[in-house]
Amino acid sequence: MYETEEVLKSALHLKQIHTEMSAACLFSEEQFQCSICLDVFTDPVSIPCGHNFCTICITRHWDVNEPCECPLCKEGFEKRPQLRVNTLMSDMAAQFRRSTVKKSRSSSIRRSSSSEEVLCGVCTETKVKALKSCLMCLNSYCETHLEVHQKVIGKTKHDLIDPVGNLEERMCENHHRPLEMFCKQDQTCVCLSCTESSHKFHRIVPLVEQYEEKKAELRETEAEIHKMIEERRLKIQTLKDSVRLSREDADREKSDSIAIFTALIQSVEEGLAQLLDFIEEKQKKTEERAEGFIKELEDEISKLRKRGSDVEQLLHTEDHLQFLETLPTLSPALPTKDWTHVQVHSSFEGTVRRAVAELEVRISEEVEKQCKSELERVQQYAVDITLDPNTANSSLILSNNGKRVHHGKPQNVPDNPERFSMNVCVFSKQGFSTGKFYFEVLVKGKTKWELGVALGSINRKEAISPNRQTGPWIVILRNGCDYKAVGVVLSLKSKPEKVGVFVDYEEGLVSFYDVNTATLIYSFFGCNFTEKIFPIFGPCVDINGENSAPLVITPVGQMD
C-alpha cells in the first residue's frame, strides 16, 4: 500500500512537470536539477515525499547519513525506500541534457579560447567567479553555492579541483554519468555504466589510477628529456672544447711551423750568401792571378821590343868590324818561360752541389729533430693494450700476459665467430671508436710481419685483402727487407726494430714510426672509420725457425 502511494505521488509529480513543460514550452535547468549534485538528473528516482534525485546521489547520501530522510524536506522514513528509475523523467532529462551540452561545450570552447575566467554554474542572475569545480557533480561553484553544495552532500566525498570550463566533456555522452573509469583495452575514459555494458569484459581501472600511472610515465619521459638535453648540452660543450683545443693546436703548429721554416729560410739565405761570397772570392783571386801574369808578360814584351830594336839597328850596320864588336853588347838572352799551358780560368763545377748538400744536411737535421718531436707528441696518446685470445688464429701462441705472440703448432681451440681462420693474426682486446691512441710493437729479428688497425666487422673466416677504403690499414714486411703499405712499396733507410702505430679516429689517420730512429715510415690519410677499430697483429708463418721471433707489445718509451 505504501509503495503504491509512492508510485502515485511520483506519477502525479511527473505529470505536473510534463504539463508545465507543455504549457510553457520552455525548459529550465532548475526543473531537471538534482538538489544534491546540482546537475541535470542522471537516472532520476522519486522518493515518497515527492522529491527527485539522481539514483547514485540519493544512494550515497543515505549510505553516509542517518536517519534515512529526504535531504530537502527532512521527512524521515522508517526504512530505506525502494528506488526505481523514473523513465519519463529520465528521458526528459536526457533530452534537456543533450540540448544544453552542445551549447555548454561551444560556450566552454569560446571561454577557453578567449582565456576567460570560469563562472559559477548555479548562479541564475549575475554570474560570480567560480571557486571550485566538482568532478562528481560536473559543475562549478562560487563561494556561496560551494557551501550549499557541501551541506547538501554531507559526508559524501566529492572531488573538488580548481575551476575548469570543460566539465561537460567529463560526462559520458551515452549514459550521462561522470567519466571516472579508464578502459585499458580501448584507451578511453568511461563511466560506471560503460563498465557494465560495452566495456564489460575489458580491463577497467579507476581514472585516478591511470592518471597516476601515466603521470609517472610522463615524469620518466620528462627525466629522459632532461637527460637528453643535458647530454646534448655536454656534447655541445665538448665540441666547443674540441674546437678550442684544435685552435690552440693549430696556433701552436703555426707558430712552430713559422719558427722552423724561418730557420730553414735563414739557413738557405746564409748558405746562398756564403756560396756567393765563395764564388766572388774565387773570381777575385782568379783576376789577381791573371793581372800578375799580364804584368809579367808585358814586362817580357817590353824587353823583347828593346832587344828587337837593338837587333834591327845592328842588322843595318855594314861595317864588319863594328858589327862583330857590338854584337856581344846586346841585351841579355831572350825570355825562356813557356806560357803555353798557363791558364787563369776557374771552374765552379760542384760548387752549388756542395752547397746544396750542406744545406740538405742542415734540413735533414731539422727534419730529424721535428720527427723526434712529432713522435714524442703522439707518444702522449699511449694506451695499454693486450692480445685477445678469442680472436687468435689457432696456430698462434700468446703469452699469459697477452703481450707476446708468435707462430707455432695449431692449438685445439674453439672455432668461435671472433677467431681468424685464414689469416695468421690476432686482435687486441681493446677497441676504439673515438679520439687518438698510440702503441709500440717490437719486431726485431723477424723476416715477416703485419701490423696496423682493422674494422671490428672484418670477415675473420676468409683471406684478408687490404684496402684503403675498408682496411685493414697495415704495414707489411716480407723477405726481411721488402716493406709495403697496401700496394705501396716503401723505401726505408734502416730496418725498424720497434714500430709505433698512431691513430686519429676523427681525422681518419694511421701513421707508422720507426721508434729507434724517430722517423715516419708511412701514413694513411682519409681512412673510412665507420665503427670500432682494433689493433691487429700478424707475426706470420715461421718456416724452419726463420721467423720464430715474436711480436711484442712494449711499454711506450721503454728502451730495448
XYZ file of C-alpha atoms in Angstrom:
560
model
C 0.000 0.000 0.000
C 2.833 2.285 0.990
C 4.727 1.587 -2.244
C 1.569 2.170 -4.304
C 1.153 5.599 -2.753
C 4.818 6.389 -3.597
C 4.296 5.445 -7.208
C 1.080 7.508 -7.422
C 2.786 10.517 -5.916
C 5.719 10.188 -8.320
C 3.388 9.810 -11.294
C 1.365 12.853 -10.280
C 4.536 14.841 -9.756
C 5.908 13.868 -13.159
C 2.554 14.595 -14.806
C 2.574 18.038 -13.254
C 6.073 18.685 -14.590
C 5.106 17.416 -18.027
C 2.007 19.661 -18.049
C 4.019 22.713 -17.058
C 6.613 22.000 -19.742
C 3.990 21.501 -22.410
C 2.235 24.693 -21.437
C 5.292 26.902 -21.281
C 7.292 25.081 -23.991
C 10.336 26.232 -22.045
C 12.883 24.127 -20.193
C 14.991 25.458 -17.341
C 17.931 23.730 -15.703
C 16.315 24.047 -12.246
C 13.483 21.766 -13.345
C 15.894 18.937 -14.127
C 18.486 19.634 -11.461
C 19.328 17.235 -8.658
C 19.488 19.129 -5.388
C 22.454 17.024 -4.228
C 24.867 17.247 -7.158
C 23.203 20.417 -8.511
C 23.354 18.962 -12.026
C 20.823 17.599 -14.508
C 19.371 14.289 -13.352
C 21.189 11.058 -14.110
C 18.870 8.030 -13.700
C 16.355 10.115 -11.654
C 14.221 8.494 -8.910
C 11.342 9.858 -6.813
C 11.226 9.202 -3.069
C 7.931 9.026 -1.014
C 7.972 12.758 -0.171
C 7.875 13.561 -3.893
C 11.355 14.991 -4.349
C 13.603 13.709 -7.145
C 17.273 12.877 -7.048
C 19.887 11.064 -9.117
C 19.969 7.386 -8.157
C 23.653 7.463 -7.259
C 23.325 10.776 -5.357
C 20.475 9.700 -3.048
C 22.014 6.256 -2.574
C 25.359 7.696 -1.489
C 23.617 10.244 0.684
C 21.737 7.571 2.586
C 24.861 5.424 2.794
C 26.636 8.028 4.893
C 23.736 9.837 6.601
C 21.279 8.500 9.178
C 18.420 8.506 9.882
C 17.014 7.894 6.377
C 15.355 11.162 5.385
C 14.849 13.491 2.440
C 17.815 15.866 2.006
C 15.407 18.715 1.170
C 12.306 18.489 3.372
C 13.891 16.270 6.055
C 10.895 13.901 6.037
C 12.040 10.697 7.684
C 11.358 7.108 6.623
C 11.251 4.061 8.830
C 13.128 2.033 6.261
C 15.037 2.962 3.129
C 12.537 3.299 0.260
C 12.962 1.029 -2.739
C 14.238 3.091 -5.660
C 13.142 2.717 -9.269
C 14.328 4.875 -12.146
C 11.596 7.177 -13.380
C 11.823 6.534 -17.111
C 9.730 9.532 -18.161
C 11.787 11.936 -16.077
C 14.980 10.233 -17.250
C 14.080 10.645 -20.927
C 13.103 14.279 -20.446
C 16.313 14.981 -18.513
C 18.364 13.261 -21.193
C 16.709 15.341 -23.901
C 17.370 18.503 -21.951
C 20.937 17.445 -21.299
C 21.657 16.810 -24.983
C 20.340 20.220 -25.924
C 22.314 22.018 -23.250
C 25.548 20.047 -23.544
C 26.103 21.287 -27.103
C 25.541 24.869 -26.019
C 27.732 24.422 -22.968
C 30.533 22.851 -24.984
C 30.575 25.630 -27.558
C 30.430 28.163 -24.737
C 33.255 26.356 -22.958
C 35.359 26.401 -26.112
C 34.747 30.131 -26.502
C 35.685 30.721 -22.878
C 38.846 28.654 -23.076
C 39.893 30.187 -26.389
C 39.466 33.707 -25.003
C 41.069 32.733 -21.665
C 38.003 33.966 -19.695
C 37.525 33.018 -16.073
C 35.209 30.143 -15.121
C 31.862 31.269 -13.698
C 29.573 29.615 -11.172
C 27.135 27.231 -12.860
C 24.417 27.696 -10.236
C 24.067 31.481 -10.132
C 20.895 32.429 -12.036
C 21.281 36.177 -12.348
C 24.738 37.764 -12.155
C 27.287 35.021 -12.620
C 30.014 35.006 -9.983
C 33.543 33.679 -10.456
C 33.757 30.001 -9.549
C 35.940 28.985 -6.631
C 35.956 25.220 -7.239
C 34.692 22.633 -9.728
C 33.216 19.309 -8.609
C 34.266 16.268 -10.614
C 31.326 14.282 -9.230
C 28.617 16.821 -9.930
C 30.322 18.213 -13.045
C 29.595 21.768 -12.043
C 31.479 24.849 -10.860
C 30.537 26.764 -7.721
C 31.148 30.203 -6.326
C 31.912 30.539 -2.627
C 28.214 30.756 -1.635
C 26.994 27.816 -3.686
C 30.076 25.805 -2.707
C 28.906 25.981 0.906
C 25.407 24.855 -0.146
C 26.945 22.025 -2.154
C 28.973 20.881 0.833
C 25.938 20.955 3.134
C 23.785 19.001 0.668
C 26.296 16.225 0.044
C 27.041 15.995 3.752
C 29.766 13.469 4.427
C 29.776 12.216 0.845
C 33.217 12.750 -0.661
C 33.228 14.722 -3.898
C 36.472 15.583 -5.686
C 36.948 19.338 -5.899
C 39.517 20.922 -8.206
C 40.435 24.412 -9.299
C 37.701 25.748 -11.578
C 37.722 24.453 -15.168
C 35.444 25.342 -18.032
C 35.030 21.958 -19.713
C 33.174 19.931 -17.094
C 30.550 18.827 -19.619
C 33.228 16.962 -21.502
C 33.875 14.903 -18.360
C 30.469 13.239 -18.699
C 29.683 10.114 -20.722
C 27.558 11.022 -23.740
C 25.836 7.640 -23.705
C 24.926 7.319 -20.013
C 25.277 10.908 -18.781
C 27.393 9.781 -15.871
C 30.834 11.064 -14.807
C 33.858 9.663 -16.658
C 35.576 8.225 -13.613
C 36.991 4.957 -15.030
C 39.519 4.127 -17.757
C 39.384 1.280 -20.273
C 42.872 -0.127 -20.806
C 41.841 -2.057 -23.894
C 40.281 0.858 -25.782
C 42.440 3.510 -24.108
C 39.463 5.729 -23.358
C 37.693 7.240 -20.381
C 34.344 5.601 -19.450
C 31.642 5.855 -16.809
C 30.444 3.133 -14.438
C 27.582 2.243 -16.759
C 30.057 1.702 -19.623
C 31.922 -0.824 -17.487
C 28.735 -2.891 -17.269
C 27.794 -2.615 -20.943
C 30.084 -2.029 -23.935
C 33.264 -2.357 -21.847
C 32.057 -5.129 -19.571
C 34.820 -7.600 -20.357
C 37.583 -5.040 -20.758
C 40.303 -4.241 -18.284
C 38.969 -1.255 -16.346
C 40.867 0.815 -13.767
C 39.895 3.946 -11.829
C 40.682 7.151 -13.651
C 42.996 8.263 -10.868
C 44.983 5.040 -11.143
C 45.503 5.537 -14.877
C 46.301 9.165 -14.192
C 48.983 8.274 -11.660
C 50.409 5.599 -13.957
C 50.619 7.890 -16.967
C 51.850 10.733 -14.856
C 54.646 8.510 -13.571
C 55.474 7.566 -17.172
C 55.416 11.222 -18.110
C 57.772 12.017 -15.252
C 60.122 9.367 -16.626
C 59.769 10.923 -20.070
C 60.444 14.321 -18.582
C 63.508 12.955 -16.798
C 64.660 11.322 -20.031
C 64.149 14.601 -21.892
C 66.152 16.460 -19.269
C 68.829 13.769 -19.510
C 68.933 14.030 -23.298
C 69.088 17.821 -23.073
C 71.934 17.566 -20.579
C 73.760 15.030 -22.765
C 73.442 17.304 -25.757
C 74.450 20.321 -23.713
C 77.542 18.451 -22.559
C 78.191 17.364 -26.159
C 77.975 20.987 -27.275
C 80.449 21.923 -24.560
C 82.685 19.022 -25.608
C 82.572 20.184 -29.216
C 83.341 23.745 -28.155
C 86.238 22.472 -26.039
C 87.429 20.389 -29.001
C 87.290 23.440 -31.264
C 89.180 25.454 -28.644
C 91.834 22.747 -28.244
C 92.023 22.378 -32.007
C 92.524 26.126 -32.341
C 95.254 26.010 -29.693
C 96.905 23.102 -31.519
C 96.591 24.947 -34.824
C 98.096 28.119 -33.343
C 100.904 26.106 -31.794
C 101.566 24.267 -35.072
C 101.513 27.559 -36.972
C 103.948 29.077 -34.511
C 106.250 26.051 -34.676
C 105.980 25.933 -38.463
C 106.836 29.609 -38.768
C 109.811 29.136 -36.453
C 111.031 26.043 -38.316
C 110.616 27.445 -41.796
C 112.077 30.785 -40.715
C 115.132 28.898 -39.501
C 115.241 26.899 -42.722
C 114.862 30.040 -44.840
C 117.575 31.683 -42.787
C 119.812 28.671 -43.374
C 119.091 28.843 -47.112
C 119.820 32.570 -47.193
C 123.012 32.095 -45.204
C 124.046 29.240 -47.487
C 123.328 31.356 -50.549
C 125.263 34.290 -49.140
C 128.219 32.050 -48.323
C 128.050 30.493 -51.786
C 128.028 33.911 -53.467
C 130.907 35.103 -51.285
C 132.872 31.972 -52.126
C 132.281 32.404 -55.847
C 133.149 36.103 -55.686
C 136.323 35.447 -53.677
C 137.394 32.735 -56.082
C 136.776 35.037 -59.024
C 138.740 37.793 -57.310
C 141.737 35.524 -56.833
C 141.478 34.447 -60.455
C 141.544 38.061 -61.613
C 144.503 38.932 -59.365
C 146.475 35.968 -60.734
C 145.592 36.962 -64.273
C 146.740 40.518 -63.619
C 150.095 39.168 -62.367
C 150.531 37.091 -65.457
C 149.607 40.006 -67.689
C 152.156 42.309 -65.970
C 154.847 39.699 -66.317
C 154.027 39.227 -69.991
C 154.019 42.986 -70.555
C 157.487 43.218 -68.965
C 158.739 40.458 -71.246
C 157.200 42.213 -74.252
C 158.962 45.446 -73.260
C 162.285 43.693 -73.008
C 161.739 41.884 -76.280
C 160.893 45.152 -78.042
C 164.140 46.763 -76.780
C 166.109 43.717 -77.898
C 164.293 43.713 -81.215
C 165.221 47.414 -81.722
C 168.896 46.709 -80.980
C 168.871 43.732 -83.300
C 167.236 45.748 -86.060
C 169.820 48.562 -85.687
C 172.715 46.092 -85.742
C 171.306 44.434 -88.832
C 171.627 47.743 -90.647
C 175.378 48.039 -89.852
C 177.628 47.475 -92.950
C 180.897 47.700 -91.053
C 182.075 44.185 -90.371
C 184.348 45.132 -87.527
C 181.792 47.306 -85.749
C 179.110 44.577 -86.177
C 181.240 41.923 -84.549
C 182.425 44.205 -81.735
C 178.854 45.413 -80.980
C 177.154 42.024 -81.047
C 178.335 40.934 -77.567
C 176.954 44.121 -76.035
C 173.304 43.351 -77.000
C 170.562 42.804 -74.292
C 170.593 39.575 -72.305
C 169.237 36.410 -73.759
C 165.585 36.128 -74.703
C 162.956 35.095 -72.029
C 162.716 31.345 -71.739
C 159.370 30.989 -69.801
C 156.837 28.751 -71.581
C 153.381 30.389 -71.401
C 151.635 27.670 -73.411
C 149.863 25.922 -70.508
C 149.397 28.946 -68.275
C 145.623 29.457 -67.573
C 143.589 31.577 -65.147
C 140.021 30.211 -65.782
C 138.374 29.000 -62.518
C 135.987 26.056 -62.557
C 132.796 26.394 -60.434
C 131.525 22.899 -61.164
C 130.219 21.171 -57.998
C 130.164 24.399 -56.021
C 126.384 24.656 -55.968
C 126.005 20.915 -55.435
C 128.294 21.004 -52.428
C 126.387 23.982 -51.011
C 123.067 22.227 -51.547
C 124.459 19.106 -49.947
C 125.467 21.106 -46.891
C 122.002 22.660 -46.850
C 120.462 19.215 -47.163
C 122.394 18.110 -44.102
C 121.040 21.060 -42.154
C 117.477 20.373 -43.325
C 117.857 16.678 -42.549
C 118.984 17.570 -39.060
C 115.939 19.817 -38.679
C 113.623 17.152 -40.124
C 115.088 14.571 -37.753
C 114.565 16.971 -34.903
C 110.947 17.536 -35.956
C 110.318 13.805 -36.405
C 111.578 13.208 -32.905
C 109.326 15.984 -31.629
C 106.369 14.550 -33.571
C 106.987 11.067 -32.160
C 107.118 12.489 -28.650
C 103.780 14.214 -29.244
C 101.982 11.090 -30.474
C 103.506 9.036 -27.662
C 101.385 11.124 -25.287
C 98.375 9.126 -26.533
C 99.842 5.795 -25.476
C 97.316 3.105 -24.491
C 97.769 -0.186 -22.688
C 96.529 -2.977 -24.935
C 96.608 -6.770 -24.680
C 96.017 -9.519 -27.211
C 92.588 -11.172 -27.385
C 92.952 -14.990 -27.346
C 89.361 -15.393 -28.615
C 90.398 -13.811 -31.931
C 93.802 -15.504 -32.354
C 94.363 -17.872 -35.268
C 94.668 -21.444 -33.976
C 98.370 -21.576 -34.936
C 99.263 -18.533 -32.838
C 100.708 -18.860 -29.338
C 100.041 -15.990 -26.927
C 101.881 -15.241 -23.701
C 99.990 -15.340 -20.421
C 100.118 -11.556 -20.074
C 98.755 -11.079 -23.601
C 101.768 -9.043 -24.745
C 103.627 -11.535 -26.976
C 102.542 -13.642 -29.961
C 104.415 -15.999 -32.297
C 103.610 -18.724 -34.797
C 103.607 -22.351 -33.663
C 101.750 -25.610 -33.954
C 97.949 -25.402 -34.338
C 96.162 -25.334 -30.998
C 92.945 -27.108 -30.063
C 90.736 -24.007 -29.622
C 87.015 -23.362 -30.268
C 86.205 -22.093 -33.751
C 84.178 -19.175 -32.447
C 82.946 -16.392 -34.806
C 85.548 -13.933 -33.494
C 88.539 -16.128 -34.365
C 90.652 -15.563 -37.501
C 90.733 -18.708 -39.625
C 92.504 -17.906 -42.895
C 94.940 -15.214 -41.688
C 97.647 -15.775 -39.070
C 96.722 -12.743 -36.977
C 95.067 -11.624 -33.751
C 93.125 -8.583 -32.492
C 93.694 -6.683 -29.276
C 91.013 -6.862 -26.618
C 90.664 -3.099 -26.690
C 88.773 -1.372 -29.494
C 88.452 2.340 -30.210
C 85.655 4.406 -31.746
C 86.833 7.909 -30.955
C 89.871 10.007 -30.113
C 93.565 9.239 -30.580
C 95.696 6.298 -29.459
C 99.257 5.008 -29.848
C 101.097 1.750 -29.153
C 104.523 0.259 -29.869
C 105.480 -3.216 -31.037
C 108.901 -4.867 -31.064
C 109.535 -6.502 -34.473
C 113.269 -7.130 -34.058
C 114.570 -10.401 -35.518
C 111.564 -11.063 -37.747
C 111.652 -11.579 -41.520
C 107.889 -11.238 -41.974
C 105.182 -9.375 -40.056
C 101.961 -7.419 -40.465
C 100.902 -4.598 -38.162
C 98.206 -1.910 -38.051
C 94.470 -1.496 -37.358
C 91.261 -3.001 -38.782
C 87.480 -2.636 -38.524
C 85.843 -4.873 -35.942
C 83.417 -6.174 -38.580
C 86.179 -7.608 -40.787
C 85.425 -11.101 -42.117
C 87.616 -13.331 -39.997
C 86.815 -16.564 -41.817
C 88.151 -15.515 -45.219
C 91.506 -14.322 -46.541
C 92.033 -10.623 -45.858
C 92.861 -8.321 -48.750
C 93.984 -4.857 -47.520
C 92.046 -1.936 -48.974
C 92.478 1.808 -48.428
C 88.738 2.333 -48.068
C 87.740 -0.601 -45.870
C 91.104 -1.624 -44.397
C 92.870 -3.174 -42.755
C 95.376 -0.315 -42.695
C 98.640 -2.160 -42.188
C 102.372 -2.108 -42.989
C 103.805 -5.425 -44.202
C 107.345 -6.852 -44.155
C 108.376 -9.678 -46.497
C 111.752 -11.348 -47.169
C 113.331 -9.444 -44.310
C 113.668 -6.203 -46.316
C 110.617 -5.593 -48.502
C 108.181 -3.154 -46.891
C 104.749 -2.363 -48.313
C 101.642 -0.416 -47.286
C 98.557 -1.552 -49.219
C 100.434 -1.921 -52.502
C 102.828 0.986 -51.954
C 106.495 -0.085 -51.886
C 108.318 1.670 -49.033
C 111.992 2.638 -49.244
C 113.412 2.779 -45.730
C 116.936 3.910 -44.820
C 117.111 1.437 -41.973
C 115.294 -1.690 -40.846
C 112.887 -0.842 -37.983
C 113.289 -2.876 -34.820
C 110.376 -1.267 -32.994
C 107.320 0.147 -34.749
C 104.970 2.743 -33.274
C 101.382 2.978 -34.518
C 99.373 6.188 -34.072
C 95.656 6.575 -34.926
C 93.487 9.697 -35.003
C 89.944 8.319 -35.351
C 88.207 11.586 -36.242
C 90.864 12.550 -38.801
C 90.951 9.059 -40.332
C 94.749 8.986 -39.887
C 97.010 5.961 -39.301
C 100.777 6.616 -39.008
C 103.676 4.196 -38.530
C 107.003 5.222 -36.957
C 110.458 3.712 -36.627
C 110.745 4.314 -32.894
C 114.538 3.912 -32.655
C 115.277 6.467 -35.395
C 112.181 8.596 -34.686
C 111.333 8.623 -38.396
C 107.991 8.315 -40.136
C 107.570 5.038 -42.030
C 104.199 5.716 -43.683
C 100.815 7.390 -43.141
C 97.302 6.518 -44.325
C 95.069 9.567 -44.755
C 91.267 9.770 -45.095
C 90.592 6.305 -43.677
C 86.885 5.436 -43.559
C 86.342 4.682 -39.871
C 82.610 3.954 -39.530
C 82.748 1.686 -36.471
C 85.023 0.493 -33.704
C 88.561 -0.318 -34.855
C 91.069 -2.728 -33.293
C 94.873 -3.013 -33.406
C 95.768 -6.099 -35.466
C 98.962 -8.166 -35.165
C 100.249 -10.675 -37.715
C 103.515 -12.468 -36.761
C 103.173 -14.535 -39.992
C 104.209 -18.140 -40.529
C 107.528 -19.452 -39.206
C 109.308 -21.917 -41.520
C 112.374 -23.708 -40.180
C 112.866 -21.093 -37.488
C 113.485 -18.222 -39.932
C 110.641 -16.164 -38.484
C 110.411 -17.528 -34.970
C 110.827 -14.191 -33.181
C 107.596 -12.933 -31.563
C 105.752 -9.662 -31.937
C 105.926 -7.971 -28.552
C 103.717 -5.127 -27.304
C 106.124 -2.973 -25.311
C 105.541 -0.095 -22.910
C 105.866 3.215 -24.726
C 109.244 4.869 -24.181
C 110.920 1.698 -22.927
C 114.488 1.248 -24.168
C 115.348 -2.128 -25.713
